[in-house]
Short mmCIF file of C-alpha atoms in Angstrom, two decimals:
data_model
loop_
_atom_site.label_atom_id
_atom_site.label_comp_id
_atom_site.label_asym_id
_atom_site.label_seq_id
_atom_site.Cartn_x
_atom_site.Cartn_y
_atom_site.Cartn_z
CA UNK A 289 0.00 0.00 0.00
CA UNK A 290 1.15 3.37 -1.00
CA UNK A 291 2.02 6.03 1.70
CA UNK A 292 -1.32 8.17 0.91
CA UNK A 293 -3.11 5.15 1.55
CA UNK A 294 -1.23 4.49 5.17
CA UNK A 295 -2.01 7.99 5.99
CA UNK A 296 -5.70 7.69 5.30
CA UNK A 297 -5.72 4.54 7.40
CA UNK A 298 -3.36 5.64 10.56
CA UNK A 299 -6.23 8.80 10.42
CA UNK A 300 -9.36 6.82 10.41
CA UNK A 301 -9.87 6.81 13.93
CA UNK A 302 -10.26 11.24 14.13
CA UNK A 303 -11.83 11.32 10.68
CA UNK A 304 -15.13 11.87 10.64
CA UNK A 305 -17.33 11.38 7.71
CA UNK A 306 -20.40 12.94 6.34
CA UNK A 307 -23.33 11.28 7.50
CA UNK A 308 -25.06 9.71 4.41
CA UNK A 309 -29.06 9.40 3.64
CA UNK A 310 -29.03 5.81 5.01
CA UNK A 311 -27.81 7.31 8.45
CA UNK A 312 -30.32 9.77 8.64
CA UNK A 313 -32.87 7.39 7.80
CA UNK A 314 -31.64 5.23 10.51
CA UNK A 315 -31.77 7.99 12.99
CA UNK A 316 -35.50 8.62 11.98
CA UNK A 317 -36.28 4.91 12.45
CA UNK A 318 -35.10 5.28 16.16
CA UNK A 319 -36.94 8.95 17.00
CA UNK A 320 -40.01 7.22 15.79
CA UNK A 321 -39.55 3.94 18.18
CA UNK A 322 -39.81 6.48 21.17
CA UNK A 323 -43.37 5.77 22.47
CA UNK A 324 -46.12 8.52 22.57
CA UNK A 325 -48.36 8.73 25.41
CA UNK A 326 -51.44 10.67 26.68
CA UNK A 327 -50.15 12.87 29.07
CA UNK A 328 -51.16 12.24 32.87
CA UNK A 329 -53.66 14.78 34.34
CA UNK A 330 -55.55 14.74 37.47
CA UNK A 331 -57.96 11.96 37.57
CA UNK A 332 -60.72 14.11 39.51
CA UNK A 333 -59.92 16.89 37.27
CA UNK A 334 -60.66 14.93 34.20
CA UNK A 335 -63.59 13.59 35.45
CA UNK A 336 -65.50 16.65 36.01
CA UNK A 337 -64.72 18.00 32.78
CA UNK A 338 -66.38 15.45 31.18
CA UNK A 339 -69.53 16.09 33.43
CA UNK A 340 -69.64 19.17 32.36
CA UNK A 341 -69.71 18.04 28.74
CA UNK A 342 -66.52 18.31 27.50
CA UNK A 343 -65.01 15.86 25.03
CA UNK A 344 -62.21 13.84 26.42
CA UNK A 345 -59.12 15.30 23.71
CA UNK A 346 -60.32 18.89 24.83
CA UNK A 347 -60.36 18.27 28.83
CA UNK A 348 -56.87 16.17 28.74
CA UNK A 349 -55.40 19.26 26.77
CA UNK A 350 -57.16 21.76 28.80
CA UNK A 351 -55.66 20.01 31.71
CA UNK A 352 -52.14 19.20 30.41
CA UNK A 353 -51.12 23.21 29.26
CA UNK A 354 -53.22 25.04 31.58
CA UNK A 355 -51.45 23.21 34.36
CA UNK A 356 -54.31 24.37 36.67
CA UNK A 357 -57.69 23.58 38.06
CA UNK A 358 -60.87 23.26 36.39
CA UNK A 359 -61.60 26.85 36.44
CA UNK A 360 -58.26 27.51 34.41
CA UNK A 361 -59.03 24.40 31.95
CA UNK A 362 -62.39 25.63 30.70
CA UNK A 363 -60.89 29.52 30.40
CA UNK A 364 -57.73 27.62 27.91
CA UNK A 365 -60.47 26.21 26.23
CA UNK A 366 -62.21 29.29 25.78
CA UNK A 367 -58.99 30.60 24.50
CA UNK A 368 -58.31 28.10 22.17
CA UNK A 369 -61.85 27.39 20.74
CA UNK A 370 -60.81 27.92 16.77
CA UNK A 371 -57.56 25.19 17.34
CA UNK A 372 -57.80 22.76 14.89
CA UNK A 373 -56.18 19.49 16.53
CA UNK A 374 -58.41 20.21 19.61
CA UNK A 375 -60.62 17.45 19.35
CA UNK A 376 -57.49 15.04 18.17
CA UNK A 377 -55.59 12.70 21.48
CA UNK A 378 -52.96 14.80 22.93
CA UNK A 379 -49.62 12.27 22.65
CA UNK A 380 -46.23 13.35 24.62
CA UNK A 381 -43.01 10.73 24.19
CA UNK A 382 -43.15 8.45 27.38
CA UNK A 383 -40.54 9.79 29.99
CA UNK A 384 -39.32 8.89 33.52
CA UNK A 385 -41.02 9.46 36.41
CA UNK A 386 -38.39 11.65 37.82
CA UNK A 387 -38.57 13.39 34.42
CA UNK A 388 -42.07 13.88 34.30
CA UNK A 389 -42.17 15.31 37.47
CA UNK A 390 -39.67 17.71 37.28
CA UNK A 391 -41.17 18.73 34.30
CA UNK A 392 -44.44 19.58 36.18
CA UNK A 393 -45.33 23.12 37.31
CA UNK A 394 -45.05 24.06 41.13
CA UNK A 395 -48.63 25.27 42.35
CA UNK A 396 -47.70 28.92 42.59
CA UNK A 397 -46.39 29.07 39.43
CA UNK A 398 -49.74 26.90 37.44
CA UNK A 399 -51.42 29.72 39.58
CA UNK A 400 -49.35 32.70 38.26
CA UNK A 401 -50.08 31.17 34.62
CA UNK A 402 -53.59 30.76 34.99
CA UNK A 403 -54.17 34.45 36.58
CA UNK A 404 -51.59 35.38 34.19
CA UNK A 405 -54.34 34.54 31.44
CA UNK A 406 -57.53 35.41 33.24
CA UNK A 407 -55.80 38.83 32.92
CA UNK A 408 -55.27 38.54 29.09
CA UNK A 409 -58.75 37.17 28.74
CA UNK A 410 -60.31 40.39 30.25
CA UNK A 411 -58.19 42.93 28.75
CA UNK A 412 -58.70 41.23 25.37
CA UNK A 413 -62.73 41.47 25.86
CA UNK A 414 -62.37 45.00 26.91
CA UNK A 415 -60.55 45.71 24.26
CA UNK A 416 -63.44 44.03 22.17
CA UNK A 417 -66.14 46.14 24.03
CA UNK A 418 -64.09 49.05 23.42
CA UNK A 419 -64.58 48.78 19.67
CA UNK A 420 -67.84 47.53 19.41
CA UNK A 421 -68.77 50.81 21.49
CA UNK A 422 -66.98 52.92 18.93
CA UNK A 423 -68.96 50.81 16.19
CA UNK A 424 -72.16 51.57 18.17
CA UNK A 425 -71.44 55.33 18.13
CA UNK A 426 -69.75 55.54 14.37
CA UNK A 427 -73.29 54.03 13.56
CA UNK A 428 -75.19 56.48 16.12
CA UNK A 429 -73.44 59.05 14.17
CA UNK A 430 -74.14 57.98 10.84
CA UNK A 431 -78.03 57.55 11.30
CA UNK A 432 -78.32 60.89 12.96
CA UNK A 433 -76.96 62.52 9.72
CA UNK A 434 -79.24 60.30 8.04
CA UNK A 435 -82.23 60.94 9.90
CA UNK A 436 -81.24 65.09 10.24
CA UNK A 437 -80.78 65.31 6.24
CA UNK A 438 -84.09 63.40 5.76
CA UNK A 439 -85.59 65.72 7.83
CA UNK A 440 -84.64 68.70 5.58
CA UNK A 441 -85.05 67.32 2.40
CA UNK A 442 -88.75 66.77 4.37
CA UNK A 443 -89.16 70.39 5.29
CA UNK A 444 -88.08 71.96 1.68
CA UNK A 445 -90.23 69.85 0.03
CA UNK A 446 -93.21 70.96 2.38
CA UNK A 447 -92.14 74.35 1.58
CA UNK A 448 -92.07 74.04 -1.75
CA UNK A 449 -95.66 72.11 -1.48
CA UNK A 450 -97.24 75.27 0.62
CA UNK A 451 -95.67 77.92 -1.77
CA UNK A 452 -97.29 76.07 -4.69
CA UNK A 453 -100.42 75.65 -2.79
CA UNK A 454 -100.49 79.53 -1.91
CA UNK A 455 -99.36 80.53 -5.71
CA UNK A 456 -102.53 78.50 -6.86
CA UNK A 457 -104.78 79.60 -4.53
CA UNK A 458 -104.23 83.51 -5.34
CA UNK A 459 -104.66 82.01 -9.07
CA UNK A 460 -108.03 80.87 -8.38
CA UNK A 461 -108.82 83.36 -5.83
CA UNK A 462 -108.26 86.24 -8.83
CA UNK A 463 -110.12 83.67 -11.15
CA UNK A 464 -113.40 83.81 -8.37
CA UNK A 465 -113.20 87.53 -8.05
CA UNK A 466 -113.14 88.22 -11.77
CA UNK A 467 -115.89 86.23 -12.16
CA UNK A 468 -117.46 87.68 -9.15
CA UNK A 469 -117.09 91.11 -10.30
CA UNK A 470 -118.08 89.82 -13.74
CA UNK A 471 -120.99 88.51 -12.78
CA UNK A 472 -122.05 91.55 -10.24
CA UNK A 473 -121.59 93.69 -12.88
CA UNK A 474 -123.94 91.90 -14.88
CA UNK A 475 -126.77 91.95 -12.08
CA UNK A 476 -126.30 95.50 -11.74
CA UNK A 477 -127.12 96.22 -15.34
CA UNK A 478 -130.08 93.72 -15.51
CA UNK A 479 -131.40 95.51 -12.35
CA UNK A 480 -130.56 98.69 -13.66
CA UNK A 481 -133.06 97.70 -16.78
CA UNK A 482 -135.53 96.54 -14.67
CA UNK A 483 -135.34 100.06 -12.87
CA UNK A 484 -135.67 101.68 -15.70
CA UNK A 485 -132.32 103.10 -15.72
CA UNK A 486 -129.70 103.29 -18.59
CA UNK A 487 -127.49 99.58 -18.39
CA UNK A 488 -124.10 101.61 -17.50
CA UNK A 489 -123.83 103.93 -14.91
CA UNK A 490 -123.81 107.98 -15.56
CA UNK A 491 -121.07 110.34 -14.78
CA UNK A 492 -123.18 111.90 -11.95
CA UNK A 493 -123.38 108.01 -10.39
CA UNK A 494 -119.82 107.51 -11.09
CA UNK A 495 -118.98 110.53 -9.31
CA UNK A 496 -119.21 109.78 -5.82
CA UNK A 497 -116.72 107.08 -6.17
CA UNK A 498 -113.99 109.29 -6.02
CA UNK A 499 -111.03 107.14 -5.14
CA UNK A 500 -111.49 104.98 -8.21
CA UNK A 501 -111.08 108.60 -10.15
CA UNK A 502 -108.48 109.72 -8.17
CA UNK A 503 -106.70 106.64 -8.37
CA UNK A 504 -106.79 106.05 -12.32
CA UNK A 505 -105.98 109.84 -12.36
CA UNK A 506 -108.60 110.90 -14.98
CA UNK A 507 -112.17 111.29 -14.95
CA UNK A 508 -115.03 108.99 -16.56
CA UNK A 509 -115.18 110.75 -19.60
CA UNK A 510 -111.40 110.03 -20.00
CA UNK A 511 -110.29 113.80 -19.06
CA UNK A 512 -108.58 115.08 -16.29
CA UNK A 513 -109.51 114.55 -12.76
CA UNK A 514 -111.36 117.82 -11.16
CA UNK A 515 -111.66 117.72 -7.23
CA UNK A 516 -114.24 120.51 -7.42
CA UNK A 517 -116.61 117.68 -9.30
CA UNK A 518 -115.99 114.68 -6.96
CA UNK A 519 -118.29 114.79 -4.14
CA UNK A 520 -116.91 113.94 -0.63
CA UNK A 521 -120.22 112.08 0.47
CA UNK A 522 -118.89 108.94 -1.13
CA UNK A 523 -116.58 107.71 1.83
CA UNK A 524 -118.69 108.66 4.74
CA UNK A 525 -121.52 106.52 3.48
CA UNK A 526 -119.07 103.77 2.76
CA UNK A 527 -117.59 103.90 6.21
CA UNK A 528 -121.24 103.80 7.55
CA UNK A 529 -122.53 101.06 5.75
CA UNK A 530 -119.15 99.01 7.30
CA UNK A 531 -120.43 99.99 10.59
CA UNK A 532 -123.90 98.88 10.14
CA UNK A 533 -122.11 95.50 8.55
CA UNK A 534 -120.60 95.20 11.71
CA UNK A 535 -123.05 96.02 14.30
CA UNK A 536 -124.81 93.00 12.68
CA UNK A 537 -122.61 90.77 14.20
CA UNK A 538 -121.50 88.58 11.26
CA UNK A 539 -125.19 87.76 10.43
CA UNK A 540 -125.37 88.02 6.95
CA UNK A 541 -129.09 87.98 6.52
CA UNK A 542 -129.38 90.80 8.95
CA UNK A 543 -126.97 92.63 6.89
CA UNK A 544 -129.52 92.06 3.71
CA UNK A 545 -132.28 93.59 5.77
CA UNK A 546 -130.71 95.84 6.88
CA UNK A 547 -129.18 97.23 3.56
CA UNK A 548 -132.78 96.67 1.38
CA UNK A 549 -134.51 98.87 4.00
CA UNK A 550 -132.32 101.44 3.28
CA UNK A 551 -132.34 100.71 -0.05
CA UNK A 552 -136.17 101.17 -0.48
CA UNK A 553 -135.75 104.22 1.24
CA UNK A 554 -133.62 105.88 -1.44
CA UNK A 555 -136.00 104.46 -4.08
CA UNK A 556 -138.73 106.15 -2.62
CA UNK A 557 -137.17 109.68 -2.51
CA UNK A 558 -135.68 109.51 -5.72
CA UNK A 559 -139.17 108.12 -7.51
CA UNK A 560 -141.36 110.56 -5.11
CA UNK A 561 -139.42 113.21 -3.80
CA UNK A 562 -142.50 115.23 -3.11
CA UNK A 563 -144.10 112.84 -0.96
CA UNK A 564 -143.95 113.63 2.72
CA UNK A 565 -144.02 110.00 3.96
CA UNK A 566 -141.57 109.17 2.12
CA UNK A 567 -139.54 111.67 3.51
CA UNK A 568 -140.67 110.84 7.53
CA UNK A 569 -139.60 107.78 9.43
CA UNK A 570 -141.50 106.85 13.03
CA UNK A 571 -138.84 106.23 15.62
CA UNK A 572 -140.92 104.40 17.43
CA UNK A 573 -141.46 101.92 13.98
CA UNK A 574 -140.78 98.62 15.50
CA UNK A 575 -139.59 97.39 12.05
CA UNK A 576 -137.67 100.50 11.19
CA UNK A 577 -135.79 100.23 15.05
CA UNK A 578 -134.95 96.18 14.45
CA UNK A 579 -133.70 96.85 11.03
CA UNK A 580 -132.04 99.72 11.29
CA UNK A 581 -132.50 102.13 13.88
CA UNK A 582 -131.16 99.85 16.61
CA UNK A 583 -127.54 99.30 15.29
CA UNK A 584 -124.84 101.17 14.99
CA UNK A 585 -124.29 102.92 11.31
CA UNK A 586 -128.34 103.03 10.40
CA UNK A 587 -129.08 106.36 11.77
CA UNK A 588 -125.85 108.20 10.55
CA UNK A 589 -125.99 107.19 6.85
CA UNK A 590 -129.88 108.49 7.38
CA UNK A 591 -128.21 111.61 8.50
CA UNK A 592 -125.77 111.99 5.30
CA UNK A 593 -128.52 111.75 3.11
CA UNK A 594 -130.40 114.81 4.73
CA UNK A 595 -132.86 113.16 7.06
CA UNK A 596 -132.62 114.70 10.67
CA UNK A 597 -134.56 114.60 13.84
CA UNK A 598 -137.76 116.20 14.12
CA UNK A 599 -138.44 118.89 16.70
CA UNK A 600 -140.68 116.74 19.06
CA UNK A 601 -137.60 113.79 18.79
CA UNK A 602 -140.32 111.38 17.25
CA UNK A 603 -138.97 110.62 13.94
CA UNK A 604 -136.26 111.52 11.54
CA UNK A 605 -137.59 113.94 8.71
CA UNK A 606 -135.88 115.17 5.62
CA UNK A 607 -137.58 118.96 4.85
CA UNK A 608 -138.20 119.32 1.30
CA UNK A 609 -136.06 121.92 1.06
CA UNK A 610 -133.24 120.02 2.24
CA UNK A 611 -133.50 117.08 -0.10
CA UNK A 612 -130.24 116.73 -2.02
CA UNK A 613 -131.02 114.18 -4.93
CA UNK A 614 -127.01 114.02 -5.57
CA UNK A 615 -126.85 112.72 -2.09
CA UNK A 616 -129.69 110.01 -2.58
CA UNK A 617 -128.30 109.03 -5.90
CA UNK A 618 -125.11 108.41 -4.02
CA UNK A 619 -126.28 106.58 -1.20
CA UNK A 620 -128.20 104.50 -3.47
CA UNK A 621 -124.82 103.57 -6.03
CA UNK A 622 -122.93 103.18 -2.62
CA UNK A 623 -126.16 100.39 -1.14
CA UNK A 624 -125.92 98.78 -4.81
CA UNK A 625 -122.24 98.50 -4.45
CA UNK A 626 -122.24 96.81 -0.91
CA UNK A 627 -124.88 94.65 -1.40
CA UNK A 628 -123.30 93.37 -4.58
CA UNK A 629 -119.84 93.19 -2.94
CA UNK A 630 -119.69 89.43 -1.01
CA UNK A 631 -116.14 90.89 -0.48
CA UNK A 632 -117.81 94.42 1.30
CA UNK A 633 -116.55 95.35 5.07
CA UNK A 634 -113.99 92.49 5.19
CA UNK A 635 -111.28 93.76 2.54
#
């Protein structure tokens, strides 16, 4: 043999070679001989566990790593719900029984361990209240914004709904009253027919309406407005009539009487201005005194037509002399005009 091949040989004994596949093989042959057992846990332990329902791969476990009582067992298992193997035999390799025991926890530590995870437990659940508050408000939040723009989008469209609701009532409203006037107009010339009296009002009747002149700033014939032709009776009746309206205390049939009495009246002195009876009313006329006599506004427009009280105080009178035909035809246009006016007093 050559003197490499001595060396090699006087060497073998320090040499050492790579370990090949078949010695690892071998090596896994023995690890696997070593014999698995279930760990031992405390009999009494284990047994009430199972009582209590448990299966017996999740109480040995329970038992075996919480290294406590039962209390601790069922709060691991609590913890460690979601393992997958926890329902598989828990297998440890078979040691000594000096090594087992020494491998065992002393009771103050298995107690520092188990408090050690109570503590975890409840600061991990607080942690979970903690955010499912903040959910609970985030979602508060959100369906108060929710609720608040609802809410407005609720009142704009109500406000929208009441300003078209106003807009069409004035539309109809100045649709009624043009046909109202329309339609008063057309009374007034049928009853002006039947009176025998021209359809369409004269410029003396037109007269005594002098804020419709004065407003329009010319006169009836289409000329400039004179003050020295308007007559200033006009308004006073007006303003009576509203007072005799008034004193009728929203009775609207009273109001009719009331206004055709005096109506009839200026009929009379107009047709038969001569005639002394027509120119005399009895105070003490029960008709005449529940009519008109008795409320407010009859006696005064009376009075702006001429009429005033006779000497004895017995009746109102309106001398001959005194009788103003301007001021009848006035008061009669101004009666026509409120009794044709369902609008009269109130506007």
């Amino acid at each position: 043999m050559d003197r490499d091949g001595q060396n090699e040989e006087s060497t073998g004994d320090i040499v050492q070679h790579p370990r090949n596949d078949e010695d690892l093989r071998k090596q896994d042959e023995v690890e696997m001989q070593t014999e698995m057992v279930e760990p031992a846990v405390d009999g009494d332990r284990l047994e009430e566990l199972l009582a209590m329902g448990f299966g017996r791969s999740r109480a040995v476990r329970a038992l075996h790593f919480s290294a406590g009582g039962v209390e601790d067992a069922v709060t691991w298992l609590a913890d460690h719900e979601d393992d997958r193997d926890l329902d598989e035999p828990l297998l440890v390799p078979k040691t000594g029984d000096k090594a087992d025991a020494a491998s065992r926890l002393t009771p103050e530590e298995a107690r520092k361990i188990a408090n050690e995870m109570l503590e975890r437990a409840r600061k991990k659940k607080q942690e979970e209240e903690k955010k499912m508050e903040i959910e609970r408000e985030k979602e508060r939040l959100r369906t108060g914004r929710e609720m608040a723009e609802a809410k407005k989008k609720l009142e704009e469209q109500e406000w929208k709904r009441a300003i078209e609701a106003r807009r069409r009532e004035k539309l109809e409203d100045s649709k009624a009253r043009a046909e109202i006037r329309e339609k008063l107009a057309a009374d007034r010339r049928e009853r002006r027919i039947k009176m025998g009296l021209p359809p369409e009002e004269s410029l003396e009747e037109q007269a005594p309406n002098e804020n419709d002149a004065l407003t329009a700033g010319k006169a009836p014939s289409g000329g400039p407005v004179h003050r020295s032709t308007v007559t200033t009776i006009a308004n006073p009746l007006r303003d009576t009539l509203v007072l005799l309206k008034k004193a009728c205390g929203g009775d609207q049939n009273a109001v009719n009487i009331a206004f055709r009495t005096l109506l009839a009246y200026c009929s009379n002195l107009l047709q038969h201005p001569s005639q002394e009876k027509f120119r005399k009313i009895h105070l003490s006329n029960a008709a005449f005194q529940a009519r008109v006599g008795s409320l407010q506004g009859g006696k005064e427009f009376l009075e702006l037509c001429g009429f005033c009280l006779a000497p004895d105080g017995s009746a109102l009178v309106l001398p001959e002399d005194r009788l103003d035909e301007s001021k009848i035809q006035a008061a009669y246009v101004e009666l026509q005009k409120a009794m044709s006016n369902p609008f009269f007093g109130t506007l």
